[in-house]
Amino acid sequence: MKEFGEFERQAVMIHEQLAAGEIYYEARDQLAKLADKLKGHRRTPRETPTVNPVFIVEMHLMMTDGAPQASSVSDDFLADLLVAIQTADGHLRHQVVSWMNWALDHHRLTNDQLQWLAVQLSQSKYLYDHLLERNSPGVYARSLTLVLLRFVLYAARQQERPIEVATLKRLSNRLVVAMLGEKDLRGFVEGAGWVQTFAAYAGLCNEICADERLNRGDKLFLVAAFLVAYRRLRAPLTMGEPDEGAVFIAQAVKTHPLYARYFIEDLKAWRQEMDKQDPNKPATWHRVFNYRHLLLLLDGALPAQVVQAIMEQENRG
């Protein structure tokens, strides 16, 4: 993961400048330049670790009331969970998500365990694994990591001790690098199940932004990065990803005028950028329809001044 060290340092600089109020609209161009450096390359071999069969049995026993109601989840079980998220087995991936939902609903994880999971799942080895390769098995761990992180952050936020701010900021930096570099846009993969990276990115961004301890610059960092990553996609998103994106953007824009002003300016730049693209290339039209799909989903969910700005842009087009 050493190749991502410099990319992450650049993300940290942009994040810190936004949080300090030193930049605003400039973040868009800085993030775009960072995305330019995250170039894709050919797939390389990846070994999938073997899942402990005892872990699978324990997971099923817990969810079928085979374990005493008061029993806790062992740290060894959670360590095995971090291995299981790397599987390409669609049934097991689904079971892991179901177990996490069950464990949180039944309050089986302590706050210390939630804190530990947030730190572990935020590691670069999960978020950057074969990131710059198209259709790599590494995406299965990444997409599942994003989903589980969203659950963990939400569960901890309902308790007296939410996930540490330092952990959230470190996660935000890595999340931005991952979004900007993501090459795998598959929705559902036969045998492996749901991937939907951009639905997972949007959902996790939305959950991080729900934390009131972060300042507006911290949250704008995620909004700006998501918009840069989304508008640069060269393939269509057709399996629900824009829905999550619309929820994230709408929630941010309604939260404070700062996000609304940024979104309006971003839309202007976005439309100008599309007007300059080659109409004879399929990627151009994928981007156009991704844009339209997102705006259609945002219809009725945005403040009046943002809707007016969108209509003005569309009328000029």
PDB file of C-alpha atoms in Angstrom:
ATOM      1  CA  MET A   1       0.000   0.000   0.000  1.00  0.00           C
ATOM      2  CA  LYS A   2       3.045   2.276  -0.044  1.00  0.00           C
ATOM      3  CA  GLU A   3       2.066   3.643  -3.462  1.00  0.00           C
ATOM      4  CA  PHE A   4      -0.934   5.347  -1.832  1.00  0.00           C
ATOM      5  CA  GLY A   5       1.064   7.132   0.834  1.00  0.00           C
ATOM      6  CA  GLU A   6       1.641  10.260  -1.256  1.00  0.00           C
ATOM      7  CA  PHE A   7      -1.956  10.297  -2.490  1.00  0.00           C
ATOM      8  CA  GLU A   8      -3.192  10.162   1.081  1.00  0.00           C
ATOM      9  CA  ARG A   9      -0.861  12.976   2.139  1.00  0.00           C
ATOM     10  CA  GLN A  10      -2.303  15.151  -0.615  1.00  0.00           C
ATOM     11  CA  ALA A  11      -5.834  14.323   0.517  1.00  0.00           C
ATOM     12  CA  VAL A  12      -4.892  15.283   4.081  1.00  0.00           C
ATOM     13  CA  MET A  13      -3.618  18.670   2.871  1.00  0.00           C
ATOM     14  CA  ILE A  14      -6.862  19.419   1.033  1.00  0.00           C
ATOM     15  CA  HIS A  15      -8.870  18.243   4.043  1.00  0.00           C
ATOM     16  CA  GLU A  16      -6.914  20.459   6.439  1.00  0.00           C
ATOM     17  CA  GLN A  17      -7.234  23.496   4.168  1.00  0.00           C
ATOM     18  CA  LEU A  18     -11.003  23.051   3.920  1.00  0.00           C
ATOM     19  CA  ALA A  19     -11.352  22.501   7.662  1.00  0.00           C
ATOM     20  CA  ALA A  20      -9.358  25.679   8.312  1.00  0.00           C
ATOM     21  CA  GLY A  21     -11.433  27.706   5.838  1.00  0.00           C
ATOM     22  CA  GLU A  22      -8.411  28.395   3.638  1.00  0.00           C
ATOM     23  CA  ILE A  23     -10.052  27.066   0.455  1.00  0.00           C
ATOM     24  CA  TYR A  24     -13.612  26.570  -0.744  1.00  0.00           C
ATOM     25  CA  TYR A  25     -14.423  26.211  -4.451  1.00  0.00           C
ATOM     26  CA  GLU A  26     -10.723  25.538  -5.056  1.00  0.00           C
ATOM     27  CA  ALA A  27     -11.185  22.117  -3.462  1.00  0.00           C
ATOM     28  CA  ARG A  28     -12.879  20.855  -6.618  1.00  0.00           C
ATOM     29  CA  ASP A  29      -9.839  21.462  -8.828  1.00  0.00           C
ATOM     30  CA  GLN A  30      -7.404  20.176  -6.218  1.00  0.00           C
ATOM     31  CA  LEU A  31      -9.376  16.959  -5.807  1.00  0.00           C
ATOM     32  CA  ALA A  32      -9.615  16.565  -9.588  1.00  0.00           C
ATOM     33  CA  LYS A  33      -5.840  16.847  -9.858  1.00  0.00           C
ATOM     34  CA  LEU A  34      -5.465  14.164  -7.213  1.00  0.00           C
ATOM     35  CA  ALA A  35      -7.891  11.939  -9.116  1.00  0.00           C
ATOM     36  CA  ASP A  36      -5.811  12.388 -12.282  1.00  0.00           C
ATOM     37  CA  LYS A  37      -2.868  10.783 -10.495  1.00  0.00           C
ATOM     38  CA  LEU A  38      -4.848   7.702  -9.480  1.00  0.00           C
ATOM     39  CA  LYS A  39      -4.431   5.964 -12.821  1.00  0.00           C
ATOM     40  CA  GLY A  40      -5.717   2.469 -13.400  1.00  0.00           C
ATOM     41  CA  HIS A  41      -3.511  -0.471 -14.283  1.00  0.00           C
ATOM     42  CA  ARG A  42      -3.798  -4.125 -15.210  1.00  0.00           C
ATOM     43  CA  ARG A  43      -5.039  -6.638 -12.692  1.00  0.00           C
ATOM     44  CA  THR A  44      -2.481  -8.400 -10.545  1.00  0.00           C
ATOM     45  CA  PRO A  45      -2.896 -11.742  -8.737  1.00  0.00           C
ATOM     46  CA  ARG A  46      -4.645 -11.676  -5.384  1.00  0.00           C
ATOM     47  CA  GLU A  47      -4.812 -14.452  -2.829  1.00  0.00           C
ATOM     48  CA  THR A  48      -8.030 -14.740  -0.872  1.00  0.00           C
ATOM     49  CA  PRO A  49      -7.434 -15.845   2.739  1.00  0.00           C
ATOM     50  CA  THR A  50      -9.186 -18.950   4.027  1.00  0.00           C
ATOM     51  CA  VAL A  51     -12.127 -18.296   6.324  1.00  0.00           C
ATOM     52  CA  ASN A  52     -12.105 -20.164   9.617  1.00  0.00           C
ATOM     53  CA  PRO A  53     -14.951 -22.746   9.404  1.00  0.00           C
ATOM     54  CA  VAL A  54     -15.519 -22.408  13.152  1.00  0.00           C
ATOM     55  CA  PHE A  55     -16.314 -18.723  12.576  1.00  0.00           C
ATOM     56  CA  ILE A  56     -19.070 -19.635  10.115  1.00  0.00           C
ATOM     57  CA  VAL A  57     -20.614 -22.117  12.556  1.00  0.00           C
ATOM     58  CA  GLU A  58     -20.469 -19.614  15.431  1.00  0.00           C
ATOM     59  CA  MET A  59     -22.040 -16.914  13.279  1.00  0.00           C
ATOM     60  CA  HIS A  60     -24.985 -19.137  12.392  1.00  0.00           C
ATOM     61  CA  LEU A  61     -25.427 -20.316  15.981  1.00  0.00           C
ATOM     62  CA  MET A  62     -25.612 -16.755  17.264  1.00  0.00           C
ATOM     63  CA  MET A  63     -28.276 -15.726  14.783  1.00  0.00           C
ATOM     64  CA  THR A  64     -30.378 -18.823  15.416  1.00  0.00           C
ATOM     65  CA  ASP A  65     -30.385 -18.273  19.195  1.00  0.00           C
ATOM     66  CA  GLY A  66     -27.878 -21.043  19.669  1.00  0.00           C
ATOM     67  CA  ALA A  67     -25.857 -18.741  21.907  1.00  0.00           C
ATOM     68  CA  PRO A  68     -27.055 -17.550  25.330  1.00  0.00           C
ATOM     69  CA  GLN A  69     -28.782 -14.182  25.227  1.00  0.00           C
ATOM     70  CA  ALA A  70     -26.238 -12.573  27.520  1.00  0.00           C
ATOM     71  CA  SER A  71     -23.174 -13.952  25.741  1.00  0.00           C
ATOM     72  CA  SER A  72     -20.716 -11.475  24.284  1.00  0.00           C
ATOM     73  CA  VAL A  73     -18.847 -11.623  21.001  1.00  0.00           C
ATOM     74  CA  SER A  74     -15.243 -12.685  21.434  1.00  0.00           C
ATOM     75  CA  ASP A  75     -12.339 -10.687  20.060  1.00  0.00           C
ATOM     76  CA  ASP A  76     -11.180 -13.814  18.224  1.00  0.00           C
ATOM     77  CA  PHE A  77     -14.537 -13.943  16.442  1.00  0.00           C
ATOM     78  CA  LEU A  78     -14.125 -10.320  15.322  1.00  0.00           C
ATOM     79  CA  ALA A  79     -10.620 -11.086  14.059  1.00  0.00           C
ATOM     80  CA  ASP A  80     -12.088 -13.902  11.982  1.00  0.00           C
ATOM     81  CA  LEU A  81     -14.749 -11.486  10.742  1.00  0.00           C
ATOM     82  CA  LEU A  82     -12.012  -9.306   9.224  1.00  0.00           C
ATOM     83  CA  VAL A  83     -10.833 -12.340   7.268  1.00  0.00           C
ATOM     84  CA  ALA A  84     -14.348 -13.263   6.170  1.00  0.00           C
ATOM     85  CA  ILE A  85     -15.036  -9.852   4.602  1.00  0.00           C
ATOM     86  CA  GLN A  86     -12.376 -10.644   2.000  1.00  0.00           C
ATOM     87  CA  THR A  87     -14.285 -13.615   0.592  1.00  0.00           C
ATOM     88  CA  ALA A  88     -15.720 -13.753  -2.918  1.00  0.00           C
ATOM     89  CA  ASP A  89     -18.494 -16.103  -1.778  1.00  0.00           C
ATOM     90  CA  GLY A  90     -21.744 -14.196  -2.208  1.00  0.00           C
ATOM     91  CA  HIS A  91     -23.647 -16.262   0.356  1.00  0.00           C
ATOM     92  CA  LEU A  92     -21.012 -15.708   3.037  1.00  0.00           C
ATOM     93  CA  ARG A  93     -20.806 -11.992   2.236  1.00  0.00           C
ATOM     94  CA  HIS A  94     -24.579 -11.745   2.701  1.00  0.00           C
ATOM     95  CA  GLN A  95     -24.333 -13.675   5.976  1.00  0.00           C
ATOM     96  CA  VAL A  96     -21.674 -11.312   7.300  1.00  0.00           C
ATOM     97  CA  VAL A  97     -23.909  -8.295   6.661  1.00  0.00           C
ATOM     98  CA  SER A  98     -26.882 -10.102   8.235  1.00  0.00           C
ATOM     99  CA  TRP A  99     -24.794 -10.997  11.290  1.00  0.00           C
ATOM    100  CA  MET A 100     -23.622  -7.410  11.772  1.00  0.00           C
ATOM    101  CA  ASN A 101     -27.212  -6.171  11.613  1.00  0.00           C
ATOM    102  CA  TRP A 102     -28.229  -8.838  14.107  1.00  0.00           C
ATOM    103  CA  ALA A 103     -25.332  -8.120  16.471  1.00  0.00           C
ATOM    104  CA  LEU A 104     -26.061  -4.402  16.538  1.00  0.00           C
ATOM    105  CA  ASP A 105     -29.817  -4.891  16.927  1.00  0.00           C
ATOM    106  CA  HIS A 106     -29.183  -7.225  19.885  1.00  0.00           C
ATOM    107  CA  HIS A 107     -26.447  -5.026  21.406  1.00  0.00           C
ATOM    108  CA  ARG A 108     -23.880  -7.811  21.305  1.00  0.00           C
ATOM    109  CA  LEU A 109     -20.902  -5.551  20.580  1.00  0.00           C
ATOM    110  CA  THR A 110     -19.378  -3.404  23.296  1.00  0.00           C
ATOM    111  CA  ASN A 111     -18.371   0.179  22.609  1.00  0.00           C
ATOM    112  CA  ASP A 112     -14.721  -0.826  22.843  1.00  0.00           C
ATOM    113  CA  GLN A 113     -15.340  -3.426  20.151  1.00  0.00           C
ATOM    114  CA  LEU A 114     -17.050  -0.859  17.936  1.00  0.00           C
ATOM    115  CA  GLN A 115     -14.089   1.484  18.375  1.00  0.00           C
ATOM    116  CA  TRP A 116     -11.712  -1.366  17.522  1.00  0.00           C
ATOM    117  CA  LEU A 117     -13.698  -2.349  14.436  1.00  0.00           C
ATOM    118  CA  ALA A 118     -13.762   1.248  13.184  1.00  0.00           C
ATOM    119  CA  VAL A 119      -9.970   1.474  13.454  1.00  0.00           C
ATOM    120  CA  GLN A 120      -9.390  -1.923  11.859  1.00  0.00           C
ATOM    121  CA  LEU A 121     -11.830  -1.442   8.984  1.00  0.00           C
ATOM    122  CA  SER A 122     -10.345   1.986   8.244  1.00  0.00           C
ATOM    123  CA  GLN A 123      -7.001   0.446   7.395  1.00  0.00           C
ATOM    124  CA  SER A 124      -5.587   1.005   3.939  1.00  0.00           C
ATOM    125  CA  LYS A 125      -5.291  -2.746   3.350  1.00  0.00           C
ATOM    126  CA  TYR A 126      -9.074  -2.945   3.095  1.00  0.00           C
ATOM    127  CA  LEU A 127      -9.860   0.387   1.404  1.00  0.00           C
ATOM    128  CA  TYR A 128      -7.002   0.394  -1.125  1.00  0.00           C
ATOM    129  CA  ASP A 129      -6.768  -3.325  -1.917  1.00  0.00           C
ATOM    130  CA  HIS A 130      -6.266  -3.560  -5.714  1.00  0.00           C
ATOM    131  CA  LEU A 131      -8.127  -0.237  -5.913  1.00  0.00           C
ATOM    132  CA  LEU A 132      -6.753   0.859  -9.275  1.00  0.00           C
ATOM    133  CA  GLU A 133      -7.634  -2.395 -11.035  1.00  0.00           C
ATOM    134  CA  ARG A 134     -10.873  -2.904 -12.916  1.00  0.00           C
ATOM    135  CA  ASN A 135     -12.985  -5.883 -11.824  1.00  0.00           C
ATOM    136  CA  SER A 136     -10.510  -7.135  -9.224  1.00  0.00           C
ATOM    137  CA  PRO A 137     -11.552  -9.485  -6.380  1.00  0.00           C
ATOM    138  CA  GLY A 138     -10.177  -6.835  -4.033  1.00  0.00           C
ATOM    139  CA  VAL A 139     -13.428  -4.922  -4.451  1.00  0.00           C
ATOM    140  CA  TYR A 140     -15.364  -7.513  -2.453  1.00  0.00           C
ATOM    141  CA  ALA A 141     -13.516  -6.661   0.751  1.00  0.00           C
ATOM    142  CA  ARG A 142     -13.659  -2.935   0.011  1.00  0.00           C
ATOM    143  CA  SER A 143     -17.408  -2.778  -0.630  1.00  0.00           C
ATOM    144  CA  LEU A 144     -18.185  -4.898   2.418  1.00  0.00           C
ATOM    145  CA  THR A 145     -15.821  -2.795   4.536  1.00  0.00           C
ATOM    146  CA  LEU A 146     -17.678   0.368   3.547  1.00  0.00           C
ATOM    147  CA  VAL A 147     -21.036  -1.163   4.453  1.00  0.00           C
ATOM    148  CA  LEU A 148     -19.838  -2.464   7.831  1.00  0.00           C
ATOM    149  CA  LEU A 149     -18.182   0.838   8.687  1.00  0.00           C
ATOM    150  CA  ARG A 150     -21.468   2.621   8.134  1.00  0.00           C
ATOM    151  CA  PHE A 151     -23.186   0.247  10.567  1.00  0.00           C
ATOM    152  CA  VAL A 152     -20.413   0.562  13.161  1.00  0.00           C
ATOM    153  CA  LEU A 153     -20.347   4.368  13.042  1.00  0.00           C
ATOM    154  CA  TYR A 154     -24.123   4.588  13.352  1.00  0.00           C
ATOM    155  CA  ALA A 155     -24.246   2.143  16.270  1.00  0.00           C
ATOM    156  CA  ALA A 156     -21.519   3.973  18.183  1.00  0.00           C
ATOM    157  CA  ARG A 157     -23.182   7.338  17.512  1.00  0.00           C
ATOM    158  CA  GLN A 158     -26.270   6.110  19.367  1.00  0.00           C
ATOM    159  CA  GLN A 159     -24.131   5.504  22.468  1.00  0.00           C
ATOM    160  CA  GLU A 160     -22.431   7.864  24.890  1.00  0.00           C
ATOM    161  CA  ARG A 161     -19.082   7.380  23.170  1.00  0.00           C
ATOM    162  CA  PRO A 162     -19.191   7.769  19.379  1.00  0.00           C
ATOM    163  CA  ILE A 163     -16.247   6.712  17.226  1.00  0.00           C
ATOM    164  CA  GLU A 164     -13.215   8.897  17.992  1.00  0.00           C
ATOM    165  CA  VAL A 165     -12.947  12.043  15.865  1.00  0.00           C
ATOM    166  CA  ALA A 166      -9.352  11.208  14.955  1.00  0.00           C
ATOM    167  CA  THR A 167     -10.554   7.876  13.557  1.00  0.00           C
ATOM    168  CA  LEU A 168     -13.293   9.613  11.548  1.00  0.00           C
ATOM    169  CA  LYS A 169     -10.843  12.089  10.037  1.00  0.00           C
ATOM    170  CA  ARG A 170      -8.337   9.391   9.135  1.00  0.00           C
ATOM    171  CA  LEU A 171     -11.161   7.356   7.602  1.00  0.00           C
ATOM    172  CA  SER A 172     -12.359  10.417   5.649  1.00  0.00           C
ATOM    173  CA  ASN A 173      -8.922  10.907   4.100  1.00  0.00           C
ATOM    174  CA  ARG A 174      -8.703   7.291   2.985  1.00  0.00           C
ATOM    175  CA  LEU A 175     -12.304   7.271   1.865  1.00  0.00           C
ATOM    176  CA  VAL A 176     -11.635  10.223  -0.436  1.00  0.00           C
ATOM    177  CA  VAL A 177      -8.596   8.539  -1.995  1.00  0.00           C
ATOM    178  CA  ALA A 178     -10.629   5.367  -2.512  1.00  0.00           C
ATOM    179  CA  MET A 179     -13.546   7.233  -4.120  1.00  0.00           C
ATOM    180  CA  LEU A 180     -11.294   9.167  -6.470  1.00  0.00           C
ATOM    181  CA  GLY A 181      -9.383   6.049  -7.476  1.00  0.00           C
ATOM    182  CA  GLU A 182     -12.229   3.537  -7.697  1.00  0.00           C
ATOM    183  CA  LYS A 183     -12.257   1.575 -10.975  1.00  0.00           C
ATOM    184  CA  ASP A 184     -14.812  -1.122 -10.200  1.00  0.00           C
ATOM    185  CA  LEU A 185     -18.339   0.031 -10.986  1.00  0.00           C
ATOM    186  CA  ARG A 186     -20.080  -3.334 -11.042  1.00  0.00           C
ATOM    187  CA  GLY A 187     -23.445  -3.561  -9.322  1.00  0.00           C
ATOM    188  CA  PHE A 188     -24.225  -7.238  -8.860  1.00  0.00           C
ATOM    189  CA  VAL A 189     -21.691  -9.986  -9.580  1.00  0.00           C
ATOM    190  CA  GLU A 190     -22.866 -13.535 -10.133  1.00  0.00           C
ATOM    191  CA  GLY A 191     -21.526 -15.726  -7.339  1.00  0.00           C
ATOM    192  CA  ALA A 192     -20.199 -12.804  -5.293  1.00  0.00           C
ATOM    193  CA  GLY A 193     -23.356 -10.747  -4.803  1.00  0.00           C
ATOM    194  CA  TRP A 194     -23.682  -6.986  -4.482  1.00  0.00           C
ATOM    195  CA  VAL A 195     -20.713  -4.669  -4.984  1.00  0.00           C
ATOM    196  CA  GLN A 196     -22.212  -1.193  -5.644  1.00  0.00           C
ATOM    197  CA  THR A 197     -19.124   0.707  -4.535  1.00  0.00           C
ATOM    198  CA  PHE A 198     -20.596   4.147  -5.163  1.00  0.00           C
ATOM    199  CA  ALA A 199     -23.729   3.356  -3.199  1.00  0.00           C
ATOM    200  CA  ALA A 200     -21.489   2.251  -0.332  1.00  0.00           C
ATOM    201  CA  TYR A 201     -19.272   5.348  -0.627  1.00  0.00           C
ATOM    202  CA  ALA A 202     -22.280   7.669  -0.523  1.00  0.00           C
ATOM    203  CA  GLY A 203     -23.847   5.852   2.411  1.00  0.00           C
ATOM    204  CA  LEU A 204     -20.673   6.008   4.480  1.00  0.00           C
ATOM    205  CA  CYS A 205     -20.073   9.670   3.601  1.00  0.00           C
ATOM    206  CA  ASN A 206     -23.593  10.459   4.746  1.00  0.00           C
ATOM    207  CA  GLU A 207     -23.060   8.653   8.033  1.00  0.00           C
ATOM    208  CA  ILE A 208     -19.773  10.459   8.729  1.00  0.00           C
ATOM    209  CA  CYS A 209     -21.400  13.808   7.956  1.00  0.00           C
ATOM    210  CA  ALA A 210     -24.139  13.072  10.483  1.00  0.00           C
ATOM    211  CA  ASP A 211     -21.566  13.452  13.286  1.00  0.00           C
ATOM    212  CA  GLU A 212     -22.008  16.921  14.787  1.00  0.00           C
ATOM    213  CA  ARG A 213     -18.455  16.976  16.205  1.00  0.00           C
ATOM    214  CA  LEU A 214     -17.001  17.438  12.709  1.00  0.00           C
ATOM    215  CA  ASN A 215     -16.865  20.959  11.305  1.00  0.00           C
ATOM    216  CA  ARG A 216     -18.336  22.059   7.990  1.00  0.00           C
ATOM    217  CA  GLY A 217     -14.972  21.870   6.257  1.00  0.00           C
ATOM    218  CA  ASP A 218     -14.624  18.218   7.269  1.00  0.00           C
ATOM    219  CA  LYS A 219     -18.002  17.470   5.737  1.00  0.00           C
ATOM    220  CA  LEU A 220     -17.502  19.598   2.624  1.00  0.00           C
ATOM    221  CA  PHE A 221     -14.353  17.571   1.992  1.00  0.00           C
ATOM    222  CA  LEU A 222     -16.512  14.467   1.540  1.00  0.00           C
ATOM    223  CA  VAL A 223     -19.213  16.258  -0.469  1.00  0.00           C
ATOM    224  CA  ALA A 224     -16.664  17.765  -2.861  1.00  0.00           C
ATOM    225  CA  ALA A 225     -14.764  14.500  -3.290  1.00  0.00           C
ATOM    226  CA  PHE A 226     -17.921  12.502  -3.966  1.00  0.00           C
ATOM    227  CA  LEU A 227     -19.030  14.978  -6.644  1.00  0.00           C
ATOM    228  CA  VAL A 228     -15.591  14.935  -8.323  1.00  0.00           C
ATOM    229  CA  ALA A 229     -15.468  11.136  -8.282  1.00  0.00           C
ATOM    230  CA  TYR A 230     -19.062  10.768  -9.522  1.00  0.00           C
ATOM    231  CA  ARG A 231     -18.774  13.156 -12.448  1.00  0.00           C
ATOM    232  CA  ARG A 232     -15.570  11.464 -13.693  1.00  0.00           C
ATOM    233  CA  LEU A 233     -17.073   7.979 -13.944  1.00  0.00           C
ATOM    234  CA  ARG A 234     -16.684   6.457 -17.400  1.00  0.00           C
ATOM    235  CA  ALA A 235     -19.399   3.795 -17.027  1.00  0.00           C
ATOM    236  CA  PRO A 236     -23.120   3.959 -16.237  1.00  0.00           C
ATOM    237  CA  LEU A 237     -24.405   3.462 -12.718  1.00  0.00           C
ATOM    238  CA  THR A 238     -27.605   1.469 -13.082  1.00  0.00           C
ATOM    239  CA  MET A 239     -28.102  -0.559  -9.895  1.00  0.00           C
ATOM    240  CA  GLY A 240     -29.190   1.958  -7.287  1.00  0.00           C
ATOM    241  CA  GLU A 241     -25.895   3.779  -6.786  1.00  0.00           C
ATOM    242  CA  PRO A 242     -27.271   7.220  -7.792  1.00  0.00           C
ATOM    243  CA  ASP A 243     -30.085   6.780  -5.248  1.00  0.00           C
ATOM    244  CA  GLU A 244     -27.636   6.718  -2.343  1.00  0.00           C
ATOM    245  CA  GLY A 245     -25.692   9.561  -3.919  1.00  0.00           C
ATOM    246  CA  ALA A 246     -28.824  11.677  -4.143  1.00  0.00           C
ATOM    247  CA  VAL A 247     -29.668  11.007  -0.495  1.00  0.00           C
ATOM    248  CA  PHE A 248     -26.162  12.087   0.563  1.00  0.00           C
ATOM    249  CA  ILE A 249     -26.123  15.270  -1.536  1.00  0.00           C
ATOM    250  CA  ALA A 250     -29.680  16.263  -0.639  1.00  0.00           C
ATOM    251  CA  GLN A 251     -29.006  15.827   3.077  1.00  0.00           C
ATOM    252  CA  ALA A 252     -25.835  17.916   2.882  1.00  0.00           C
ATOM    253  CA  VAL A 253     -27.380  20.690   0.802  1.00  0.00           C
ATOM    254  CA  LYS A 254     -30.335  21.001   3.182  1.00  0.00           C
ATOM    255  CA  THR A 255     -28.070  21.102   6.239  1.00  0.00           C
ATOM    256  CA  HIS A 256     -26.354  24.455   5.620  1.00  0.00           C
ATOM    257  CA  PRO A 257     -26.163  27.150   2.881  1.00  0.00           C
ATOM    258  CA  LEU A 258     -22.410  26.548   2.605  1.00  0.00           C
ATOM    259  CA  TYR A 259     -23.028  23.160   1.005  1.00  0.00           C
ATOM    260  CA  ALA A 260     -25.826  24.536  -1.168  1.00  0.00           C
ATOM    261  CA  ARG A 261     -23.599  27.302  -2.573  1.00  0.00           C
ATOM    262  CA  TYR A 262     -20.851  24.818  -3.253  1.00  0.00           C
ATOM    263  CA  PHE A 263     -23.228  22.426  -5.026  1.00  0.00           C
ATOM    264  CA  ILE A 264     -24.611  25.208  -7.235  1.00  0.00           C
ATOM    265  CA  GLU A 265     -21.105  26.226  -8.312  1.00  0.00           C
ATOM    266  CA  ASP A 266     -20.134  22.624  -8.825  1.00  0.00           C
ATOM    267  CA  LEU A 267     -23.127  22.062 -11.095  1.00  0.00           C
ATOM    268  CA  LYS A 268     -22.068  25.000 -13.261  1.00  0.00           C
ATOM    269  CA  ALA A 269     -18.553  23.614 -13.647  1.00  0.00           C
ATOM    270  CA  TRP A 270     -19.950  20.112 -14.182  1.00  0.00           C
ATOM    271  CA  ARG A 271     -22.222  21.220 -17.011  1.00  0.00           C
ATOM    272  CA  GLN A 272     -19.452  23.259 -18.670  1.00  0.00           C
ATOM    273  CA  GLU A 273     -17.159  20.252 -18.475  1.00  0.00           C
ATOM    274  CA  MET A 274     -19.732  17.984 -20.139  1.00  0.00           C
ATOM    275  CA  ASP A 275     -20.268  20.491 -22.958  1.00  0.00           C
ATOM    276  CA  LYS A 276     -16.579  20.197 -23.857  1.00  0.00           C
ATOM    277  CA  GLN A 277     -16.472  16.400 -24.054  1.00  0.00           C
ATOM    278  CA  ASP A 278     -16.360  14.391 -27.281  1.00  0.00           C
ATOM    279  CA  PRO A 279     -19.932  13.355 -28.210  1.00  0.00           C
ATOM    280  CA  ASN A 280     -18.587  10.430 -30.254  1.00  0.00           C
ATOM    281  CA  LYS A 281     -17.238   8.621 -27.184  1.00  0.00           C
ATOM    282  CA  PRO A 282     -19.473   6.326 -25.093  1.00  0.00           C
ATOM    283  CA  ALA A 283     -17.869   7.567 -21.869  1.00  0.00           C
ATOM    284  CA  THR A 284     -19.229  11.041 -22.594  1.00  0.00           C
ATOM    285  CA  TRP A 285     -22.789   9.768 -22.709  1.00  0.00           C
ATOM    286  CA  HIS A 286     -22.324   7.597 -19.649  1.00  0.00           C
ATOM    287  CA  ARG A 287     -21.325  10.744 -17.775  1.00  0.00           C
ATOM    288  CA  VAL A 288     -24.245  12.734 -19.193  1.00  0.00           C
ATOM    289  CA  PHE A 289     -26.802  10.152 -18.127  1.00  0.00           C
ATOM    290  CA  ASN A 290     -25.189   9.616 -14.724  1.00  0.00           C
ATOM    291  CA  TYR A 291     -25.552  13.386 -14.265  1.00  0.00           C
ATOM    292  CA  ARG A 292     -29.182  13.390 -15.380  1.00  0.00           C
ATOM    293  CA  HIS A 293     -30.017  10.366 -13.254  1.00  0.00           C
ATOM    294  CA  LEU A 294     -28.632  12.047 -10.146  1.00  0.00           C
ATOM    295  CA  LEU A 295     -30.519  15.282 -10.821  1.00  0.00           C
ATOM    296  CA  LEU A 296     -33.782  13.420 -11.409  1.00  0.00           C
ATOM    297  CA  LEU A 297     -33.398  11.708  -8.065  1.00  0.00           C
ATOM    298  CA  LEU A 298     -32.693  15.053  -6.416  1.00  0.00           C
ATOM    299  CA  ASP A 299     -35.855  16.588  -7.861  1.00  0.00           C
ATOM    300  CA  GLY A 300     -38.110  17.687  -5.029  1.00  0.00           C
ATOM    301  CA  ALA A 301     -35.466  17.099  -2.370  1.00  0.00           C
ATOM    302  CA  LEU A 302     -33.488  20.320  -2.740  1.00  0.00           C
ATOM    303  CA  PRO A 303     -33.993  23.899  -1.508  1.00  0.00           C
ATOM    304  CA  ALA A 304     -35.656  26.308  -3.936  1.00  0.00           C
ATOM    305  CA  GLN A 305     -32.491  28.258  -4.804  1.00  0.00           C
ATOM    306  CA  VAL A 306     -30.665  25.062  -5.746  1.00  0.00           C
ATOM    307  CA  VAL A 307     -33.560  23.894  -7.924  1.00  0.00           C
ATOM    308  CA  GLN A 308     -33.594  27.276  -9.654  1.00  0.00           C
ATOM    309  CA  ALA A 309     -29.861  27.022 -10.338  1.00  0.00           C
ATOM    310  CA  ILE A 310     -30.291  23.568 -11.839  1.00  0.00           C
ATOM    311  CA  MET A 311     -33.124  24.754 -14.094  1.00  0.00           C
ATOM    312  CA  GLU A 312     -31.044  27.684 -15.293  1.00  0.00           C
ATOM    313  CA  GLN A 313     -28.173  25.376 -16.160  1.00  0.00           C
ATOM    314  CA  GLU A 314     -30.444  22.985 -18.006  1.00  0.00           C
ATOM    315  CA  ASN A 315     -32.127  25.791 -19.949  1.00  0.00           C
ATOM    316  CA  ARG A 316     -28.752  27.102 -21.069  1.00  0.00           C
ATOM    317  CA  GLY A 317     -27.865  23.603 -22.279  1.00  0.00           C
TER     318      GLY A 317
END
